[in-house]
Short mmCIF file of C-alpha atoms in Angstrom, two decimals:
data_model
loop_
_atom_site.label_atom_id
_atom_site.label_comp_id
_atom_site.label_asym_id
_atom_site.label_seq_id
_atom_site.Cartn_x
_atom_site.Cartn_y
_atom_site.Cartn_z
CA UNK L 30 0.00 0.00 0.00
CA UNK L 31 1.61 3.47 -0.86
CA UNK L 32 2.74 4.67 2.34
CA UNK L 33 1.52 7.79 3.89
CA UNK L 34 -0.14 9.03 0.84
CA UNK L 35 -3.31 7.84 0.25
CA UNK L 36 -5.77 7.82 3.49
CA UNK L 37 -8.89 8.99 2.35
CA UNK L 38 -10.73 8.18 5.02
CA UNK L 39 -10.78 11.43 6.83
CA UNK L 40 -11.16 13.46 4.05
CA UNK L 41 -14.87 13.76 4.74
CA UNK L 42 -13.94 15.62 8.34
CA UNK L 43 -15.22 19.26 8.15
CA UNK L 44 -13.36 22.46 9.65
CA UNK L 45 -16.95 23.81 10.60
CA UNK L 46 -15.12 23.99 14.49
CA UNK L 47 -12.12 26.04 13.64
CA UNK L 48 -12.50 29.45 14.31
CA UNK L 49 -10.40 28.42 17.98
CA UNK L 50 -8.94 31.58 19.37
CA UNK L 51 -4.78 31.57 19.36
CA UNK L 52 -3.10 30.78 22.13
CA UNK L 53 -0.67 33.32 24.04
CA UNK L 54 2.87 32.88 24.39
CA UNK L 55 4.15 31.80 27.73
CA UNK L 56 5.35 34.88 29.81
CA UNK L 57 7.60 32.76 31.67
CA UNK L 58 11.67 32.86 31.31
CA UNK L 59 13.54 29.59 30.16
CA UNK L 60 13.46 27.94 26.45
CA UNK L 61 10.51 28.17 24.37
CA UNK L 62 8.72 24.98 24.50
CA UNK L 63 6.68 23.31 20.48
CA UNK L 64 5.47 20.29 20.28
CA UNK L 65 5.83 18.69 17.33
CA UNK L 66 3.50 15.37 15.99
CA UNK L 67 4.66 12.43 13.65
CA UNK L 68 4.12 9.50 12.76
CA UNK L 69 7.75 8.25 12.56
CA UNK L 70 8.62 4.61 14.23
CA UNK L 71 11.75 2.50 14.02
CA UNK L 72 14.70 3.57 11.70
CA UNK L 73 12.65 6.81 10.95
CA UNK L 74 12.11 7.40 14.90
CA UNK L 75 15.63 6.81 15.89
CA UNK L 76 16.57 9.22 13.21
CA UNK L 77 14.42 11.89 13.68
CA UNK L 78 15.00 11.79 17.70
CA UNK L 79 18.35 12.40 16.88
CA UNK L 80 17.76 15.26 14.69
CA UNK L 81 15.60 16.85 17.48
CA UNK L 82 18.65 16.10 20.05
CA UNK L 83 21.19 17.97 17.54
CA UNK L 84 18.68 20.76 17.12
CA UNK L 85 17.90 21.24 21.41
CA UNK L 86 21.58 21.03 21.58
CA UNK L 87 22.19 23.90 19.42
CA UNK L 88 19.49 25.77 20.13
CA UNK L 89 19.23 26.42 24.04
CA UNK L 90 16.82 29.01 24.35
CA UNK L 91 14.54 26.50 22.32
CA UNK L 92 12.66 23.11 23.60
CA UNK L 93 11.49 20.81 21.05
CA UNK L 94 9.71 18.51 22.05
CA UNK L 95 7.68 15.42 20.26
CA UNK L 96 4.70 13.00 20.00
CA UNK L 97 3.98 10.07 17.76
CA UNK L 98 0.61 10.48 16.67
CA UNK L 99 -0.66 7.79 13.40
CA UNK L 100 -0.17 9.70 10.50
CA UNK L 101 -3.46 8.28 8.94
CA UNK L 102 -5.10 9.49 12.32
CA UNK L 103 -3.29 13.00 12.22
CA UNK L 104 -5.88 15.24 10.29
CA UNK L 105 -8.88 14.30 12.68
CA UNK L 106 -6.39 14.90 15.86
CA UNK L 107 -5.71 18.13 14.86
CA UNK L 108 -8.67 19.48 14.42
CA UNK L 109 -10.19 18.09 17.98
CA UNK L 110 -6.76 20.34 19.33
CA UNK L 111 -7.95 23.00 17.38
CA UNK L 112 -10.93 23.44 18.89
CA UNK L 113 -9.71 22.44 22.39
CA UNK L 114 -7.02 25.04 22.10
CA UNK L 115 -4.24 22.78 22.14
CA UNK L 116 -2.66 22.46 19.07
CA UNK L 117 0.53 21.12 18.06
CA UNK L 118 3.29 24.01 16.87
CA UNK L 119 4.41 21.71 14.57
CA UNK L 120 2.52 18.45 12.93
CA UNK L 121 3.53 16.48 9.66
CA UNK L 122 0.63 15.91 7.38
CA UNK L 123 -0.50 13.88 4.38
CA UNK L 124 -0.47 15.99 1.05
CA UNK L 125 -3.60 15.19 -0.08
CA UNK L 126 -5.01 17.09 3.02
CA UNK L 127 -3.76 20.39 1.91
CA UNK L 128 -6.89 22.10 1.34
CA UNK L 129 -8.50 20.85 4.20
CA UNK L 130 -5.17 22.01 5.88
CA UNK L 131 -5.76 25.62 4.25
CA UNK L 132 -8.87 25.77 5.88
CA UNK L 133 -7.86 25.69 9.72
CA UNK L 134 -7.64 29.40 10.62
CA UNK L 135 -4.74 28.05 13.42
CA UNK L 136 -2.48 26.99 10.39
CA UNK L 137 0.72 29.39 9.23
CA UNK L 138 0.38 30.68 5.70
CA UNK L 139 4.60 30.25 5.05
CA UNK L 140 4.20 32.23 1.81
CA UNK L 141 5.91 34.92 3.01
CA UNK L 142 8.26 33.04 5.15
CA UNK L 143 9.49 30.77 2.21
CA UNK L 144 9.87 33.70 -0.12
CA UNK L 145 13.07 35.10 1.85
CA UNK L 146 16.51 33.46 0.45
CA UNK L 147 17.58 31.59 2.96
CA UNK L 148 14.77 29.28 2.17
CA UNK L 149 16.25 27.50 -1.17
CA UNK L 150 12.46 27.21 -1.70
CA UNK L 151 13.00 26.43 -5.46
CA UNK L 152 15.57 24.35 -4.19
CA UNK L 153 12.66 21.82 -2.70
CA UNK L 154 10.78 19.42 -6.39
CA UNK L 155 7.87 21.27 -7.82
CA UNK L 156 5.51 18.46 -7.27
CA UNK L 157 6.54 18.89 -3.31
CA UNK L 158 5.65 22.90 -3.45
CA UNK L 159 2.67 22.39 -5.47
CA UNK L 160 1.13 19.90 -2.89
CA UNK L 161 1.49 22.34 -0.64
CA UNK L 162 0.18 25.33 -2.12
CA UNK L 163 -3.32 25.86 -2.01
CA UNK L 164 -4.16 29.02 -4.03
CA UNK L 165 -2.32 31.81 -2.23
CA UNK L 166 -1.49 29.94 0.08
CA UNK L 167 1.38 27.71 1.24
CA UNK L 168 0.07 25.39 3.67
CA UNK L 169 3.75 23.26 4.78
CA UNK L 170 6.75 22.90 4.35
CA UNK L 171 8.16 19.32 2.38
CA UNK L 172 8.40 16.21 4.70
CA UNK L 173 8.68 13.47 2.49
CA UNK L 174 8.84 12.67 -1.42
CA UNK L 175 8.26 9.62 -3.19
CA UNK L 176 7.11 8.22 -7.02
CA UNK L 177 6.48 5.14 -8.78
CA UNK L 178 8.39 2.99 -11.02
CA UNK L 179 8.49 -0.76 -12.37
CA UNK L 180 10.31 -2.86 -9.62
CA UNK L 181 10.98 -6.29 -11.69
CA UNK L 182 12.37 -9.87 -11.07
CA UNK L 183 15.27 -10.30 -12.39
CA UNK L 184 15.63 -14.03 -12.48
CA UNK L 185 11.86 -14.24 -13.86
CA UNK L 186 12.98 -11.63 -16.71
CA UNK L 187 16.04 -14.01 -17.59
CA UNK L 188 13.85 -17.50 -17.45
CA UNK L 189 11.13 -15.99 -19.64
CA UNK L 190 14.15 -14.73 -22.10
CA UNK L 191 12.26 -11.34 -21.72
CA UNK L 192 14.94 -8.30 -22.09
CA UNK L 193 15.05 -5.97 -18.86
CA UNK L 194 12.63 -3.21 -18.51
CA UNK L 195 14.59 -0.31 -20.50
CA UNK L 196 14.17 3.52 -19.80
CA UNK L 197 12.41 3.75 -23.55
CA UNK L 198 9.53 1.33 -23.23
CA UNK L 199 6.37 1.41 -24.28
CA UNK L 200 3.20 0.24 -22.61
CA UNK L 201 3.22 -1.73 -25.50
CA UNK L 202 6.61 -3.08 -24.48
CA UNK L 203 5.51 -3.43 -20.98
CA UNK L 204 2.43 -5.17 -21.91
CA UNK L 205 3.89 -7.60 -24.34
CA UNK L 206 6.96 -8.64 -21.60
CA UNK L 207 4.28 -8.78 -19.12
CA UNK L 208 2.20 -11.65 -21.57
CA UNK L 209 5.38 -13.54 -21.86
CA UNK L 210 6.07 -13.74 -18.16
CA UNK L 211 2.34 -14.90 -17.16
CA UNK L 212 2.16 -18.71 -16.60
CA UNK L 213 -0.99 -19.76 -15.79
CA UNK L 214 0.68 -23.24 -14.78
CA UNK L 215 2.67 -21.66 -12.11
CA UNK L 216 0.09 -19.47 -11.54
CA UNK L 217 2.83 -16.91 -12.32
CA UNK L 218 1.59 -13.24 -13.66
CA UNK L 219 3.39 -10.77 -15.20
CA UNK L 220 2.56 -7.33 -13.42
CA UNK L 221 0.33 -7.27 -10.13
CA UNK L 222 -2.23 -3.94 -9.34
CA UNK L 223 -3.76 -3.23 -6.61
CA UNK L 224 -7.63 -3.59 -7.15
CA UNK L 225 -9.42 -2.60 -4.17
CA UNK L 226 -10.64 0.78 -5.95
CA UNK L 227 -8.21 2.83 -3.53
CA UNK L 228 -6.61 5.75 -4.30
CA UNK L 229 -3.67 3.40 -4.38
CA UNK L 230 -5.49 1.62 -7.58
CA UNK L 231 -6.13 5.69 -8.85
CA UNK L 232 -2.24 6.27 -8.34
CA UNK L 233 -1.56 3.18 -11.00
CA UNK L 234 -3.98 4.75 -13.21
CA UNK L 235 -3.12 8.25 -13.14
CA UNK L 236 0.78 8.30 -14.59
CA UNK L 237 -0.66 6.63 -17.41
CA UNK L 238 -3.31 9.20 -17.86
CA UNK L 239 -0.88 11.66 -18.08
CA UNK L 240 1.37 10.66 -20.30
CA UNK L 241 -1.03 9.76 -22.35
CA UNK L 242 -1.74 13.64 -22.77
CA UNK L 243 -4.78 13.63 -20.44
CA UNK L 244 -5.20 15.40 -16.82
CA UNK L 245 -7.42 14.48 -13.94
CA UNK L 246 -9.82 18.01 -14.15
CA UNK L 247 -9.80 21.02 -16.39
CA UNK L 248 -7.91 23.85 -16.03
CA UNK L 249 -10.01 25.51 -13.91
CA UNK L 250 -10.82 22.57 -11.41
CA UNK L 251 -14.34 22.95 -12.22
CA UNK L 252 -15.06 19.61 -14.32
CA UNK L 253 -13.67 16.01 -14.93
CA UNK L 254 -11.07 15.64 -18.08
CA UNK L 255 -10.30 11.81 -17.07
CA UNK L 256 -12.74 10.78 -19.42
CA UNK L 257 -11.00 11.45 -22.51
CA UNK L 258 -9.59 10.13 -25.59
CA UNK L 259 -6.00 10.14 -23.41
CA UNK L 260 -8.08 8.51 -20.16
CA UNK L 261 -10.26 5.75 -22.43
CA UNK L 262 -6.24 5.21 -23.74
CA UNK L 263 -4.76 4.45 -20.73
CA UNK L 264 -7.92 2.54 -19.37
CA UNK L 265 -7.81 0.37 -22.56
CA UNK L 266 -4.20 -0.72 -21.64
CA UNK L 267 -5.09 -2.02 -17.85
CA UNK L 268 -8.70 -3.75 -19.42
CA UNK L 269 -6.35 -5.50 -22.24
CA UNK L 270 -3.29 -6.48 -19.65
CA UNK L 271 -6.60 -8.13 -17.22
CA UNK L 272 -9.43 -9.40 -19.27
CA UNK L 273 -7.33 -9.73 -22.55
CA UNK L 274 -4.22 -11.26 -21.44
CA UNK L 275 -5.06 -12.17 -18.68
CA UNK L 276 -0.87 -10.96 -17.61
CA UNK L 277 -2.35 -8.52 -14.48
CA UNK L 278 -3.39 -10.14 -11.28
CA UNK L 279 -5.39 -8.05 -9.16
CA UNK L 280 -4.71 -7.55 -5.58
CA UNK L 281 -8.39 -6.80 -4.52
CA UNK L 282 -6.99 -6.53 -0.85
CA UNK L 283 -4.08 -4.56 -1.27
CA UNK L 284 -2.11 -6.77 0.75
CA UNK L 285 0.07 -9.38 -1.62
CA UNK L 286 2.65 -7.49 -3.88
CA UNK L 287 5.79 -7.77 -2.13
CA UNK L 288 4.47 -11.10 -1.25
CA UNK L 289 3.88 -12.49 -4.43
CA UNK L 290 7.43 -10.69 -5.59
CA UNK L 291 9.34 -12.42 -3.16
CA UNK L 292 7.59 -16.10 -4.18
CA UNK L 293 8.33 -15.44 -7.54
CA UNK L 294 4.60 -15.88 -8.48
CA UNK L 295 4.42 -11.75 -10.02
CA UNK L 296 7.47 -10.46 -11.85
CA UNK L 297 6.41 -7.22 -11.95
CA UNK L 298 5.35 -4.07 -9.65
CA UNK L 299 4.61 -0.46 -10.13
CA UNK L 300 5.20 0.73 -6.78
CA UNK L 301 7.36 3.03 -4.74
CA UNK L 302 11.03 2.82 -2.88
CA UNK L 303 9.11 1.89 0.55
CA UNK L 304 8.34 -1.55 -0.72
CA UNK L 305 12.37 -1.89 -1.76
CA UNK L 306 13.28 -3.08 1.70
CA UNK L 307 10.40 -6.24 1.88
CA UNK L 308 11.74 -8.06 -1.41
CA UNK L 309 14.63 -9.64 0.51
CA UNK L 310 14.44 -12.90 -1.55
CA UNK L 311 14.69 -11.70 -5.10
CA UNK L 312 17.50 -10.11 -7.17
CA UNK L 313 15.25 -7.07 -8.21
CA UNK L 314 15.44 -4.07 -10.49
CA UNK L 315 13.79 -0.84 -10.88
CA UNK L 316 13.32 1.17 -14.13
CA UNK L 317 11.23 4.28 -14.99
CA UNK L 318 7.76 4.43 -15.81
CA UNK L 319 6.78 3.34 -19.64
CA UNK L 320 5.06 5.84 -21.92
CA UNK L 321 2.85 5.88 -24.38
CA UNK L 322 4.67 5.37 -28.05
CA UNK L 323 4.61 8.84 -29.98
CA UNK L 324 3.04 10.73 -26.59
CA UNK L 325 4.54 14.03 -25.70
CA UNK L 326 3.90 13.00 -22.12
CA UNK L 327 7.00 11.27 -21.53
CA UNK L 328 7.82 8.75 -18.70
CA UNK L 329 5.43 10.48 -16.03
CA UNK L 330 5.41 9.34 -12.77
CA UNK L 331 3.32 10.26 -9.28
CA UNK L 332 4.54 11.48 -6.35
CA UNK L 333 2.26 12.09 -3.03
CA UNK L 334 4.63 14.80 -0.90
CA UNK L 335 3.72 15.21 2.56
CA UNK L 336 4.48 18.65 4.94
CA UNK L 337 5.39 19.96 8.23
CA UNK L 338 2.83 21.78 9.22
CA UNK L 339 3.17 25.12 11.68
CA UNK L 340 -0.09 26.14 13.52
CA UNK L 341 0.29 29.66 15.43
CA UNK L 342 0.29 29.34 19.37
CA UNK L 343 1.06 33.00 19.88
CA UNK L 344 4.32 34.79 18.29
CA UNK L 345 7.17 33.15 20.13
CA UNK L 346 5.97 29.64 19.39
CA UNK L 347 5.12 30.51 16.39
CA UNK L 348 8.40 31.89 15.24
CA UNK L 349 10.59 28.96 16.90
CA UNK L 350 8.41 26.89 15.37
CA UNK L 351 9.10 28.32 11.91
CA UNK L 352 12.83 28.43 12.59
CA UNK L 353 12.89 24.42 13.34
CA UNK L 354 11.29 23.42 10.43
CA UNK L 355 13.38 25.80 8.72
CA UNK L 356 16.71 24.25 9.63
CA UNK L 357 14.76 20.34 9.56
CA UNK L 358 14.21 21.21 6.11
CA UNK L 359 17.56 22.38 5.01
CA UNK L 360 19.37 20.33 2.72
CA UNK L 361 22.01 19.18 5.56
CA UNK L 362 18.99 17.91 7.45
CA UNK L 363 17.91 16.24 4.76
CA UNK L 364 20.58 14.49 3.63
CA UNK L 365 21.33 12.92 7.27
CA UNK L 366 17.81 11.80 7.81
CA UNK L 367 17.77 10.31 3.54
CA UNK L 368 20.94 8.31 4.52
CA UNK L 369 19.59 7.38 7.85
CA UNK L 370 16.32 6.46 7.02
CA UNK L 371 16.51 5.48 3.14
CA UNK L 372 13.67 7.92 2.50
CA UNK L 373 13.99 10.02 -0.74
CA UNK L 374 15.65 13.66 0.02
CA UNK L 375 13.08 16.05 -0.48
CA UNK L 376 16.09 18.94 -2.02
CA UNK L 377 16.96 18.55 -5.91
CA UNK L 378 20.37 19.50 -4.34
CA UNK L 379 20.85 16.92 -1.92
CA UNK L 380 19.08 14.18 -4.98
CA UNK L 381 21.84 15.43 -7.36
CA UNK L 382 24.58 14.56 -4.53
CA UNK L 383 26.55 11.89 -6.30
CA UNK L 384 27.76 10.57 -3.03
CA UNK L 385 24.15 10.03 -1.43
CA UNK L 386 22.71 8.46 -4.47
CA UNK L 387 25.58 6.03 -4.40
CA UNK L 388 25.50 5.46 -0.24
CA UNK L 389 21.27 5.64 -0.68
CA UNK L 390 22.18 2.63 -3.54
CA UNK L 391 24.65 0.81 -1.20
CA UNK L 392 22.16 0.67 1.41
CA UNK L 393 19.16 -0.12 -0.69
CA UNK L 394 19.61 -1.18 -4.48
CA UNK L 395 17.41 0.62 -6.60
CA UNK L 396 16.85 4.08 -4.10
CA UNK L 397 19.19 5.76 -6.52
CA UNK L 398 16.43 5.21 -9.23
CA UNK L 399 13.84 6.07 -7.51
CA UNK L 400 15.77 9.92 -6.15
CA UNK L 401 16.29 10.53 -9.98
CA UNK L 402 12.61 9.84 -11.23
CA UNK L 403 12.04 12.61 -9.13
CA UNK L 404 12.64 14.31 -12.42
CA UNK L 405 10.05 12.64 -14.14
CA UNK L 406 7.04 13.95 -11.39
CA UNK L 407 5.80 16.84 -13.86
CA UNK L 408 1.97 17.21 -12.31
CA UNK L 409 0.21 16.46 -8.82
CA UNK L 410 -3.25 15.91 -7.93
CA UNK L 411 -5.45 18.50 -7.75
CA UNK L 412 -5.88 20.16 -4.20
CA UNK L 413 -9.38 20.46 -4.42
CA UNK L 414 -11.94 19.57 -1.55
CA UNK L 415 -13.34 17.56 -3.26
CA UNK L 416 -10.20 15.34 -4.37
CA UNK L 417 -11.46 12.30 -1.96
CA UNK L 418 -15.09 12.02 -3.67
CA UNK L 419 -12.78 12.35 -7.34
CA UNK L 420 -10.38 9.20 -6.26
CA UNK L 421 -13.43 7.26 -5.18
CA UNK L 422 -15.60 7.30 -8.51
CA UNK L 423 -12.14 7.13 -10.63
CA UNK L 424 -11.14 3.74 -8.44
CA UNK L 425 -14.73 2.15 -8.98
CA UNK L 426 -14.51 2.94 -12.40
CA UNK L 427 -11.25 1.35 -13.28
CA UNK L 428 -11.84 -1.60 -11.51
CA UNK L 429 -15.06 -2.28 -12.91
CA UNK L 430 -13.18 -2.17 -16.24
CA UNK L 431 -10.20 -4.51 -15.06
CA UNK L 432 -12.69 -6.93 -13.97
CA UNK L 433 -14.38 -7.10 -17.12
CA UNK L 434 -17.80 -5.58 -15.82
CA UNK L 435 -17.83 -2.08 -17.74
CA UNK L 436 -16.10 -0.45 -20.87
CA UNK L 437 -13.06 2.29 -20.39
CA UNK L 438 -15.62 4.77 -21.98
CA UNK L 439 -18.55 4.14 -20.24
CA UNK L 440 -17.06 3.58 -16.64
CA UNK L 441 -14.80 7.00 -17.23
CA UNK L 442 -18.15 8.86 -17.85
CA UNK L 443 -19.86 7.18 -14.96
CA UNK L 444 -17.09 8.54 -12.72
CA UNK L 445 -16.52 11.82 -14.46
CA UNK L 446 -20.59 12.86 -13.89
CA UNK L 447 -19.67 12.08 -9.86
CA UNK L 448 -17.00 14.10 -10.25
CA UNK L 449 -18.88 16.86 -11.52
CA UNK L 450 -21.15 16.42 -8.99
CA UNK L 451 -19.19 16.59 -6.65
CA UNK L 452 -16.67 19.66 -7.90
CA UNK L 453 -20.77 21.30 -7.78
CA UNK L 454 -21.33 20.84 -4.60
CA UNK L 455 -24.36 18.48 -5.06
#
């Protein structure tokens, strides 16, 4: 399941409680005292406690102080603080909740902060600022990064006498491999999707949408534009691969792709570097997305960036606040929690860093890949409201279609009148 990005199950929470007054800084002498909320654990934990240490260290007349809090659970926590007056001064939260995030009155606007130089803020991947800009407003500062790209089987690729995944495929290439290395007998398929109509089944969908020369909504966020010539296109590809072929195995619970990897049974995924670490029984490698032969889109990818939010607690907090995630987001930072952790730096200048790309490679083949498709992230998802109702009617509809029930066309219309709907408030 992609990690971290795609919880939709809070999106339905309303800010109709937010209007909570701000709270006054503490009149009392000593360090100023934030509080900050994550949802780091093990090899993420140890390395952002230590970051936190470094920071107290250097920073006496500051007190940083944090809390693990579920980062699927995060959104709904927040907003009970928020109306209980006891907000966080500093809380990392999913993308996708940005203009939900926009709408809490507590929340910093860092436009003007991230404007001044010392920022580097064009030094942070477009696809990272534009999740967290939500018309005028910039709602967080990057957390984490990530994209998706074909993860293979070596050893299956070799046995099939299938040619490696090559940086100029096709979807026709990557269909026709994917037929060669399905064997019903072994009960062996060549690429596995997830199925369950998530927005982790959207996610699959959506790089192949684009560079297919289609787009999620119009312009002016105000309609669907999935159901295109571009959308039936990519659609057409996933119902061929299942029904056709019969080459796609779909994981209707989300649960079985490293799984499958590791037994050898799937010799294919599209997923991200946080599944990298769980295929400890395969020689595996990873290559960038395919693309559409003839498309200007190119080899698109997704990427779902989370931020560090600030909320305002009165000036002082505020302010320290701003400063810590203004030195945890500088590109030293970064590096030392990419090479602790094996996450994906969230700088371009830390990703073009020879040396971590080679250390990030050491310490898990294929990471390298993975920092440099950064490159190919060239749209987000919209940050509308009404994004979770979008993701929902897109996932139904492409599932129906991989499971032989509807038509690319028809489903893609289906969804895109919900969307409308939706995007019209009805």
């Amino acid at each position: 399941m992609i990690r971290r990005k795609v919880c939709m199950a809070l999106a339905s929470v309303l800010v109709l409680a937010l209007s909570a007054c701000g709270g006054g800084d503490s009149s009392s002498s000593g360090p100023t005292k934030i509080a900050v909320w994550h949802g780091y654990q093990d090899v993420e934990g140890e390395a952002f406690t230590a970051l936190i240490d470094q920071y107290n260290k250097e920073h006496p007349d500051v007190e940083v102080t944090d809390l693990y809090s579920s980062n699927d659970l995060v959104l709904q926590k927040v907003l009970t603080a928020v109306r209980g007056d006891s907000a966080p001064d500093v809380a990392y939260m999913f993308g996708s909740w940005s203009p939900k995030i926009a709408q809490i009155p507590r929340v910093v606007n860092m436009a003007d902060e991230v404007s001044a130089p010392e920022w580097n803020w064009d030094d942070f991947y477009p696809a990272e600022r534009d999740a967290a800009t939500v018309g005028d407003k910039i709602v967080g500062v990057p957390a984490l990064v990530d994209n998706l790209a074909i993860v293979y089987n070596k050893k299956l690729f070799a046995d099939a006498g299938v040619a490696p995944p090559s940086p100029d495929w096709t979807w026709d290439d990557f269909r026709a491999a994917a037929a060669k290395l399905t064997d019903p007998t072994k009960g062996q398929y060549g690429w596995l999707i997830p199925a369950d109509g998530s927005e982790d089944t959207v996610w699959h969908y959506v790089p192949m949408l684009w560079e297919a020369g289609g787009d999620i909504l119009t312009p002016d966020n105000k309609h669907a534009a999935f159901n295109s010539e571009a959308g039936v296109k990519a659609l057409t590809v996933l119902q061929q691969m299942a029904v056709t072929d019969k080459s796609l195995y779909l994981d209707t619970t989300n649960e079985n792709g490293p799984k499958l990897m590791n037994s050898g049974k799937v010799a294919m995924l599209v997923t991200g570097p946080w599944d990298l670490s769980s295929l400890s029984d395969i020689d595996y490698g990873v290559q960038t997305m395919p693309t559409f032969a003839g498309s200007s889109g190119s080899h698109q990818t997704i990427s779902g960036p989370d931020n560090w939010v600030v909320f305002n607690n009165g000036d002082r907090k505020k302010q320290a606040a701003v400063d810590f995630v203004k030195w945890l987001t500088a590109a030293p930072q970064v590096k030392t929690f990419s090479l602790a952790t094996g996450d994906l730096p969230t700088r371009v200048s830390v990703g073009q860093d020879q040396a971590v790309l080679t250390q990030l490679d050491e310490n898990l083949p294929g990471s390298a890949t993975f920092v440099e498709n950064l490159n190919n992230v060239k749209k987000t998802r919209p940050t509308v409201d009404q994004y979770p109702a979008i993701s929902e009617a897109m996932g139904q509809a492409i599932v129906s279609v991989m499971l032989g029930k509807d038509q690319p066309a028809d489903a893609l219309n289906s969804a895109a009148q919900a969307t409308d709907a939706a995007l019209a408030g009805e």
